């Protein structure tokens, strides 16, 4: 997989993960400062062929303004870490390190798409926020499952999230 495709796949997975929704479950190692925390597995299927599919375990804490996302392979090794706060966002993976002045700008740099970060964290809290180009199925939140579909801009994508209880 070339570096651009690899970077895009990681970022699409990270961005799509932000669209997840479920009841938070605090990990014993998670920060105890009152921020939200989610952990589980995600699968992202992009309508551009099998090479664009992505799956990973994850830990996510924070909100649209300040947070951390870590993606893991099936063996538990870190694929990438994404950290953001006002004025700064960093992506750190074994293949690259990137920095930008915001999470939105970093995601645009990596994917070419502006993603609805505020709405995505609304979904995390179980709020059915309407966003142009996306639909979120929150009907299985009680079992820690979410399906979110991006239909615009193309390519379309389907994100499936299963949270650890």
PDB file of N, CA, C and O in Angstrom, residues 24-38 60-62 68:
ATOM      1  N   UNK A  24     -20.684   5.742  26.769  1.00  0.00           N
ATOM      2  CA  UNK A  24     -19.272   5.647  27.104  1.00  0.00           C
ATOM      3  C   UNK A  24     -19.005   4.609  28.182  1.00  0.00           C
ATOM      4  O   UNK A  24     -19.805   4.415  29.079  1.00  0.00           O
ATOM      5  N   UNK A  25     -17.872   3.939  28.068  1.00  0.00           N
ATOM      6  CA  UNK A  25     -17.400   3.015  29.082  1.00  0.00           C
ATOM      7  C   UNK A  25     -15.986   3.434  29.441  1.00  0.00           C
ATOM      8  O   UNK A  25     -15.128   3.487  28.583  1.00  0.00           O
ATOM      9  N   UNK A  26     -15.747   3.756  30.677  1.00  0.00           N
ATOM     10  CA  UNK A  26     -14.440   4.245  31.078  1.00  0.00           C
ATOM     11  C   UNK A  26     -13.480   3.090  31.266  1.00  0.00           C
ATOM     12  O   UNK A  26     -13.749   2.132  31.965  1.00  0.00           O
ATOM     13  N   UNK A  27     -12.345   3.206  30.611  1.00  0.00           N
ATOM     14  CA  UNK A  27     -11.248   2.272  30.768  1.00  0.00           C
ATOM     15  C   UNK A  27     -10.484   2.664  32.034  1.00  0.00           C
ATOM     16  O   UNK A  27     -10.325   3.852  32.306  1.00  0.00           O
ATOM     17  N   UNK A  28      -9.999   1.688  32.808  1.00  0.00           N
ATOM     18  CA  UNK A  28      -9.284   2.040  34.032  1.00  0.00           C
ATOM     19  C   UNK A  28      -8.087   2.954  33.796  1.00  0.00           C
ATOM     20  O   UNK A  28      -7.717   3.713  34.662  1.00  0.00           O
ATOM     21  N   UNK A  29      -7.476   2.905  32.627  1.00  0.00           N
ATOM     22  CA  UNK A  29      -6.312   3.742  32.347  1.00  0.00           C
ATOM     23  C   UNK A  29      -6.691   5.088  31.730  1.00  0.00           C
ATOM     24  O   UNK A  29      -5.835   5.908  31.463  1.00  0.00           O
ATOM     25  N   UNK A  30      -7.985   5.321  31.503  1.00  0.00           N
ATOM     26  CA  UNK A  30      -8.436   6.566  30.884  1.00  0.00           C
ATOM     27  C   UNK A  30      -8.336   7.726  31.862  1.00  0.00           C
ATOM     28  O   UNK A  30      -8.409   7.528  33.066  1.00  0.00           O
ATOM     29  N   UNK A  31      -8.178   8.933  31.329  1.00  0.00           N
ATOM     30  CA  UNK A  31      -8.132  10.105  32.207  1.00  0.00           C
ATOM     31  C   UNK A  31      -9.410  10.209  33.034  1.00  0.00           C
ATOM     32  O   UNK A  31     -10.486   9.870  32.578  1.00  0.00           O
ATOM     33  N   UNK A  32      -9.296  10.677  34.249  1.00  0.00           N
ATOM     34  CA  UNK A  32     -10.445  10.781  35.134  1.00  0.00           C
ATOM     35  C   UNK A  32     -10.888  12.230  35.316  1.00  0.00           C
ATOM     36  O   UNK A  32     -11.484  12.577  36.312  1.00  0.00           O
ATOM     37  N   UNK A  33     -10.627  13.081  34.340  1.00  0.00           N
ATOM     38  CA  UNK A  33     -10.943  14.502  34.475  1.00  0.00           C
ATOM     39  C   UNK A  33     -12.326  14.845  33.945  1.00  0.00           C
ATOM     40  O   UNK A  33     -12.590  15.981  33.599  1.00  0.00           O
ATOM     41  N   UNK A  34     -13.204  13.868  33.838  1.00  0.00           N
ATOM     42  CA  UNK A  34     -14.568  14.129  33.415  1.00  0.00           C
ATOM     43  C   UNK A  34     -14.798  14.066  31.918  1.00  0.00           C
ATOM     44  O   UNK A  34     -15.919  14.226  31.468  1.00  0.00           O
ATOM     45  N   UNK A  35     -13.774  13.828  31.138  1.00  0.00           N
ATOM     46  CA  UNK A  35     -13.991  13.766  29.696  1.00  0.00           C
ATOM     47  C   UNK A  35     -14.607  12.426  29.307  1.00  0.00           C
ATOM     48  O   UNK A  35     -14.476  11.432  30.010  1.00  0.00           O
ATOM     49  N   UNK A  36     -15.307  12.442  28.186  1.00  0.00           N
ATOM     50  CA  UNK A  36     -15.914  11.216  27.677  1.00  0.00           C
ATOM     51  C   UNK A  36     -14.839  10.273  27.176  1.00  0.00           C
ATOM     52  O   UNK A  36     -13.782  10.697  26.706  1.00  0.00           O
ATOM     53  N   UNK A  37     -15.123   8.974  27.252  1.00  0.00           N
ATOM     54  CA  UNK A  37     -14.176   7.953  26.800  1.00  0.00           C
ATOM     55  C   UNK A  37     -14.943   6.801  26.176  1.00  0.00           C
ATOM     56  O   UNK A  37     -15.934   6.335  26.747  1.00  0.00           O
ATOM     57  N   UNK A  38     -14.514   6.376  24.989  1.00  0.00           N
ATOM     58  CA  UNK A  38     -15.109   5.253  24.283  1.00  0.00           C
ATOM     59  C   UNK A  38     -13.992   4.307  23.845  1.00  0.00           C
ATOM     60  O   UNK A  38     -12.900   4.735  23.510  1.00  0.00           O
ATOM     61  N   UNK A  60     -10.949   6.393  22.326  1.00  0.00           N
ATOM     62  CA  UNK A  60     -11.231   7.780  21.995  1.00  0.00           C
ATOM     63  C   UNK A  60     -11.647   8.508  23.258  1.00  0.00           C
ATOM     64  O   UNK A  60     -12.503   8.032  24.004  1.00  0.00           O
ATOM     65  N   UNK A  61     -11.028   9.657  23.504  1.00  0.00           N
ATOM     66  CA  UNK A  61     -11.422  10.473  24.652  1.00  0.00           C
ATOM     67  C   UNK A  61     -11.493  11.928  24.225  1.00  0.00           C
ATOM     68  O   UNK A  61     -10.827  12.349  23.284  1.00  0.00           O
ATOM     69  N   UNK A  62     -12.343  12.679  24.922  1.00  0.00           N
ATOM     70  CA  UNK A  62     -12.426  14.112  24.681  1.00  0.00           C
ATOM     71  C   UNK A  62     -13.671  14.533  23.951  1.00  0.00           C
ATOM     72  O   UNK A  62     -14.728  13.934  24.067  1.00  0.00           O
ATOM     73  N   UNK A  68      -8.114  12.781  22.146  1.00  0.00           N
ATOM     74  CA  UNK A  68      -7.109  11.798  21.746  1.00  0.00           C
ATOM     75  C   UNK A  68      -7.811  10.601  21.127  1.00  0.00           C
ATOM     76  O   UNK A  68      -8.840  10.157  21.639  1.00  0.00           O
TER      77      UNK A  68
END
